[in-house]
Short mmCIF file of C-alpha atoms and ligand atoms in Angstrom, two decimals:
data_model
loop_
_atom_site.label_atom_id
_atom_site.label_comp_id
_atom_site.label_asym_id
_atom_site.label_seq_id
_atom_site.Cartn_x
_atom_site.Cartn_y
_atom_site.Cartn_z
CA MET A 18 105.69 102.39 106.19
CA PRO A 19 102.57 102.17 104.29
CA GLN A 20 101.81 104.82 101.62
CA PHE A 21 98.62 106.39 102.77
CA ALA A 22 96.15 107.94 100.28
CA ALA A 23 93.80 110.26 101.33
CA ASN A 24 90.18 109.68 100.23
CA LEU A 25 88.94 112.72 98.64
CA THR A 26 85.36 111.67 98.88
CA MET A 27 85.12 111.20 102.63
CA MET A 28 88.03 113.45 103.82
CA PHE A 29 88.47 117.11 103.42
CA ASN A 30 84.88 117.76 102.86
CA GLU A 31 85.35 121.24 104.31
CA VAL A 32 86.13 122.27 100.59
CA ALA A 33 84.61 121.39 97.14
CA PHE A 34 85.89 118.39 95.47
CA LEU A 35 88.48 120.01 93.21
CA GLU A 36 89.81 121.96 95.86
CA ARG A 37 90.50 118.74 98.21
CA PHE A 38 93.31 117.79 95.95
CA ALA A 39 95.41 120.83 97.11
CA ALA A 40 94.09 120.49 100.38
CA ALA A 41 95.48 116.92 100.85
CA ALA A 42 98.73 118.01 99.34
CA MET A 43 99.06 120.86 101.81
CA VAL A 44 99.32 118.45 104.68
CA GLY A 45 101.75 116.12 103.11
CA PHE A 46 99.73 113.42 101.35
CA THR A 47 101.52 112.38 98.23
CA ALA A 48 98.62 109.95 97.11
CA VAL A 49 94.87 110.29 96.75
CA GLU A 50 91.87 108.23 95.99
CA PHE A 51 88.08 109.16 95.32
CA LEU A 52 85.13 107.21 94.64
CA PHE A 53 84.00 109.00 91.47
CA PRO A 54 85.80 111.60 89.33
CA TYR A 55 82.91 111.72 86.65
CA ASP A 56 81.44 115.10 87.58
CA HIS A 57 84.56 116.66 86.33
CA THR A 58 86.28 116.02 82.74
CA PRO A 59 89.37 113.78 82.90
CA GLU A 60 91.59 116.58 82.03
CA VAL A 61 90.57 118.46 84.82
CA ILE A 62 90.96 115.74 87.38
CA GLY A 63 94.60 114.88 85.55
CA GLU A 64 95.35 118.55 86.01
CA ARG A 65 94.38 118.53 89.95
CA LEU A 66 96.58 115.67 90.43
CA ARG A 67 99.66 117.01 88.40
CA GLU A 68 99.62 120.50 89.99
CA ASN A 69 99.70 119.02 93.40
CA GLY A 70 102.12 116.42 92.82
CA LEU A 71 99.62 113.65 93.63
CA THR A 72 99.53 109.94 92.67
CA PRO A 73 96.10 108.62 91.98
CA ALA A 74 95.84 105.37 93.99
CA LEU A 75 92.38 104.32 92.90
CA PHE A 76 88.93 105.26 91.97
CA ASN A 77 85.91 103.49 90.77
CA MET A 78 84.16 102.67 87.73
CA PRO A 79 80.95 104.44 87.17
CA PRO A 80 78.46 102.80 89.28
CA GLY A 81 75.17 103.35 87.44
CA ASN A 82 72.68 105.77 88.69
CA TRP A 83 74.24 106.37 92.29
CA GLN A 84 71.63 108.90 93.26
CA ALA A 85 68.81 106.57 92.39
CA GLY A 86 70.43 103.95 94.61
CA GLU A 87 72.52 102.03 92.11
CA ARG A 88 75.72 100.66 93.51
CA GLY A 89 77.38 99.14 90.38
CA LEU A 90 76.54 96.95 87.42
CA ALA A 91 78.72 94.11 87.01
CA ALA A 92 76.35 91.70 88.48
CA LEU A 93 73.24 93.02 87.22
CA ASP A 94 71.23 91.05 84.26
CA GLY A 95 70.43 93.19 81.15
CA ARG A 96 72.94 95.68 82.26
CA GLN A 97 75.93 94.33 80.33
CA ASN A 98 76.00 96.80 77.39
CA GLU A 99 75.79 99.66 80.09
CA PHE A 100 78.85 98.16 81.86
CA ARG A 101 80.90 97.65 78.87
CA ALA A 102 80.48 101.53 78.08
CA SER A 103 81.30 102.20 81.76
CA VAL A 104 84.51 100.51 81.40
CA ASP A 105 85.58 102.84 78.26
CA VAL A 106 84.60 105.74 80.42
CA ALA A 107 86.69 104.72 83.27
CA LEU A 108 89.61 104.07 80.90
CA ARG A 109 89.41 107.47 79.51
CA TYR A 110 89.60 108.65 82.95
CA ALA A 111 92.58 106.50 83.76
CA ARG A 112 94.53 107.53 80.62
CA SER A 113 94.22 111.12 81.78
CA THR A 114 95.00 110.52 85.32
CA GLY A 115 97.59 107.60 85.22
CA VAL A 116 95.86 105.74 87.68
CA ARG A 117 96.73 102.11 88.14
CA ARG A 118 93.96 100.52 89.49
CA LEU A 119 90.10 100.72 89.38
CA HIS A 120 87.40 99.55 91.64
CA VAL A 121 84.56 97.63 89.91
CA MET A 122 81.51 97.50 91.93
CA SER A 123 79.11 94.49 91.56
CA GLY A 124 75.92 96.24 92.08
CA LEU A 125 72.77 95.36 94.32
CA ALA A 126 71.65 92.08 93.29
CA SER A 127 68.96 90.14 95.51
CA ARG A 128 69.97 86.89 93.86
CA LYS A 129 73.62 85.13 93.89
CA ASP A 130 72.34 82.00 91.80
CA ALA A 131 74.41 80.60 88.94
CA ALA A 132 73.25 83.19 86.38
CA ALA A 133 74.10 86.11 88.46
CA VAL A 134 77.56 84.63 89.12
CA ALA A 135 78.18 84.03 85.43
CA ILE A 136 77.21 87.57 84.48
CA TYR A 137 79.64 88.99 87.30
CA ARG A 138 82.44 86.90 85.98
CA ASN A 139 81.71 88.01 82.57
CA SER A 140 81.77 91.59 83.48
CA LEU A 141 85.02 91.17 85.55
CA THR A 142 86.94 89.46 82.65
CA TYR A 143 85.93 92.06 80.04
CA ALA A 144 86.92 94.77 82.60
CA CYS A 145 90.20 92.86 83.25
CA ASP A 146 90.97 92.48 79.34
CA GLN A 147 90.26 96.00 78.51
CA ALA A 148 92.17 97.25 81.49
CA GLY A 149 95.00 94.87 81.12
CA ALA A 150 95.71 96.37 77.63
CA ASP A 151 96.48 99.49 79.47
CA GLY A 152 98.43 97.90 82.41
CA ILE A 153 95.72 98.59 85.08
CA ASP A 154 94.39 96.51 87.62
CA ILE A 155 90.87 95.74 88.49
CA VAL A 156 89.87 95.51 92.05
CA ILE A 157 86.97 93.80 93.78
CA GLU A 158 85.68 94.81 97.32
CA PRO A 159 83.31 92.96 99.71
CA ILE A 160 81.04 95.44 101.23
CA ASN A 161 79.49 94.98 104.56
CA PRO A 162 75.50 94.53 104.47
CA ARG A 163 74.87 97.02 107.07
CA ASP A 164 76.15 99.84 105.24
CA MET A 165 74.99 98.61 101.68
CA PRO A 166 72.08 96.15 102.15
CA GLY A 167 71.73 93.72 99.08
CA TYR A 168 75.14 94.42 97.52
CA PHE A 169 76.31 91.48 95.83
CA LEU A 170 79.73 91.15 96.66
CA ASN A 171 79.37 90.93 100.60
CA ASP A 172 81.83 88.12 101.35
CA PHE A 173 85.68 87.86 101.18
CA ASP A 174 85.80 84.12 100.63
CA PHE A 175 83.28 84.61 97.52
CA ALA A 176 86.03 87.40 96.33
CA ALA A 177 88.77 85.28 96.61
CA ASP A 178 86.99 82.34 94.91
CA THR A 179 86.05 84.69 92.03
CA ILE A 180 89.74 85.90 91.69
CA SER A 181 91.10 82.49 91.63
CA ALA A 182 88.40 81.06 89.12
CA LEU A 183 88.80 83.96 86.71
CA ASP A 184 92.79 83.64 86.86
CA ARG A 185 93.49 87.22 85.61
CA PRO A 186 96.74 88.57 86.76
CA ASN A 187 95.08 91.95 86.75
CA LEU A 188 92.25 91.01 89.00
CA LYS A 189 92.80 91.69 92.79
CA LEU A 190 91.07 92.17 96.18
CA GLN A 191 90.35 95.51 97.73
CA PHE A 192 90.81 94.80 101.37
CA ASP A 193 88.74 97.40 103.24
CA ILE A 194 89.60 96.53 106.87
CA TYR A 195 86.49 98.23 107.90
CA HIS A 196 84.29 96.12 105.92
CA ARG A 197 86.27 93.03 106.72
CA GLN A 198 85.64 93.46 110.60
CA ILE A 199 82.03 93.98 110.21
CA ILE A 200 81.34 91.12 107.82
CA HIS A 201 83.60 88.35 109.20
CA GLY A 202 86.40 89.75 112.01
CA ASP A 203 89.43 87.79 111.96
CA VAL A 204 91.32 90.85 110.17
CA LEU A 205 94.80 89.99 110.87
CA THR A 206 94.48 86.16 109.67
CA ALA A 207 92.65 87.36 106.75
CA LEU A 208 95.33 89.85 105.68
CA ARG A 209 97.88 86.94 106.04
CA ARG A 210 95.84 84.56 104.16
CA LEU A 211 94.69 87.06 101.24
CA MET A 212 97.75 89.23 100.99
CA PRO A 213 98.83 87.29 97.61
CA ILE A 214 95.69 88.70 95.84
CA ILE A 215 95.32 92.24 97.81
CA GLY A 216 95.76 95.00 95.26
CA HIS A 217 94.67 97.78 97.60
CA VAL A 218 93.82 98.22 101.43
CA GLN A 219 91.53 100.98 103.14
CA ILE A 220 91.01 101.86 106.60
CA ALA A 221 88.56 103.28 108.87
CA SER A 222 87.83 102.81 112.60
CA VAL A 223 85.17 100.24 113.47
CA PRO A 224 82.06 100.81 114.06
CA LEU A 225 81.88 104.62 113.31
CA ARG A 226 84.26 104.57 110.26
CA ASN A 227 86.16 107.59 111.75
CA GLU A 228 89.74 108.03 112.04
CA PRO A 229 91.79 104.96 112.55
CA ALA A 230 92.71 103.93 115.96
CA THR A 231 89.38 105.41 117.49
CA GLY A 232 87.61 102.21 117.32
CA GLU A 233 87.39 98.54 118.18
CA LEU A 234 90.72 97.27 116.37
CA ASP A 235 94.26 97.90 117.03
CA ASP A 236 94.53 99.73 113.70
CA PHE A 237 98.50 100.41 114.41
CA ARG A 238 99.07 96.63 114.54
CA LEU A 239 97.20 95.96 111.54
CA LEU A 240 99.26 98.55 109.58
CA ARG A 241 102.35 97.29 110.97
CA GLU A 242 101.46 93.84 109.83
CA LEU A 243 101.15 95.30 106.21
CA ASP A 244 104.81 96.11 106.25
CA ILE A 245 105.62 92.74 107.83
CA LEU A 246 103.53 90.93 104.79
CA GLY A 247 105.71 93.03 102.35
CA TYR A 248 102.59 94.93 101.22
CA LYS A 249 103.85 97.86 98.80
CA GLY A 250 100.64 99.06 97.85
CA PHE A 251 98.44 102.02 99.09
CA VAL A 252 96.48 102.31 102.30
CA GLY A 253 93.49 104.32 101.31
CA CYS A 254 92.11 106.59 104.33
CA GLU A 255 88.46 105.89 103.61
CA TYR A 256 87.01 107.17 106.71
CA ARG A 257 84.69 110.22 107.79
CA PRO A 258 86.75 112.54 110.09
CA VAL A 259 84.95 113.07 113.36
CA GLY A 260 85.37 117.03 113.02
CA ASN A 261 87.78 118.80 110.77
CA THR A 262 89.70 116.76 108.64
CA VAL A 263 93.17 118.16 109.47
CA ALA A 264 92.68 118.55 113.26
CA GLY A 265 91.93 114.63 112.88
CA LEU A 266 95.16 113.71 111.35
CA GLY A 267 96.88 113.22 114.73
CA TRP A 268 96.64 109.42 114.42
CA MET A 269 98.89 109.32 111.54
CA ASP A 270 101.48 111.10 113.14
CA ALA A 271 101.22 109.15 116.22
CA PHE A 272 101.53 105.81 114.03
CA ARG A 273 104.66 107.24 112.02
CA SER A 274 106.37 108.25 115.41
CA GLN A 275 106.02 104.52 116.86
O1 LIG B 301 82.44 101.98 100.60
C1 LIG B 301 83.41 101.54 100.41
O2 LIG B 301 84.01 100.91 101.13
C2 LIG B 301 84.37 101.79 99.02
O3 LIG B 301 85.37 101.35 98.97
C3 LIG B 301 83.48 101.97 97.68
O4 LIG B 301 84.28 102.53 96.66
C4 LIG B 301 82.22 102.25 97.45
O5 LIG B 301 81.08 102.29 98.32
MG1 LIG B 302 86.25 100.79 100.83
#
């Protein structure tokens, strides 16, 4: 049975971010993920996790100026120093929370030429080396161009090639089933083929990004396949509930009682 992690950025929006930890624990989640903890101190985030008996599955490194439209820094020319500083910040939060994996966002980049690829690889190498000293994995996630036009990492094979070329034991793939289906389809075969490099999985219905099992894919079949493939990591519930978060959790009971 996959270990589900509530995505506190998308779920439990009925309450303020810091209240979402208790809300998730209350309905039985034992793990959570979120995009960015950086509006609060590392100590406060660590406390909320511990108070509620929650394991942090994942969060993202600082993405640059999100409000201004930035979506990561790793592939951006001229932002290397800022990227390195963001790694330090993320590792401070990692030490305080005990998270074992951090998502590095590539950024929006109009070009995917050799220079941009070199910058991206350099950034990832730096992040892997810094995080590796703390036993932390770095994950990279292809994101579909409809949701994030211009995002540099928009292809699963490109991500796999990057991971293979850099050959760092702590560099892995964040396989978001929602993005995979929109970008390429062929989800089941991709899970089988890419499982050796998968470090984190996320799920939502396609195309509306709501509760699993409400879209075009057989999500339960995909979740069962994760077990068959021996996946022992977390499955982040990165979806926008159609209505009330708790009222929408019936899909999880239905999956567990199969
Ligand atoms: O959008 C997603 O799917 C993510 O997982 C991100 O962390 C960032 O947007
Ligand atoms: Mg995702």
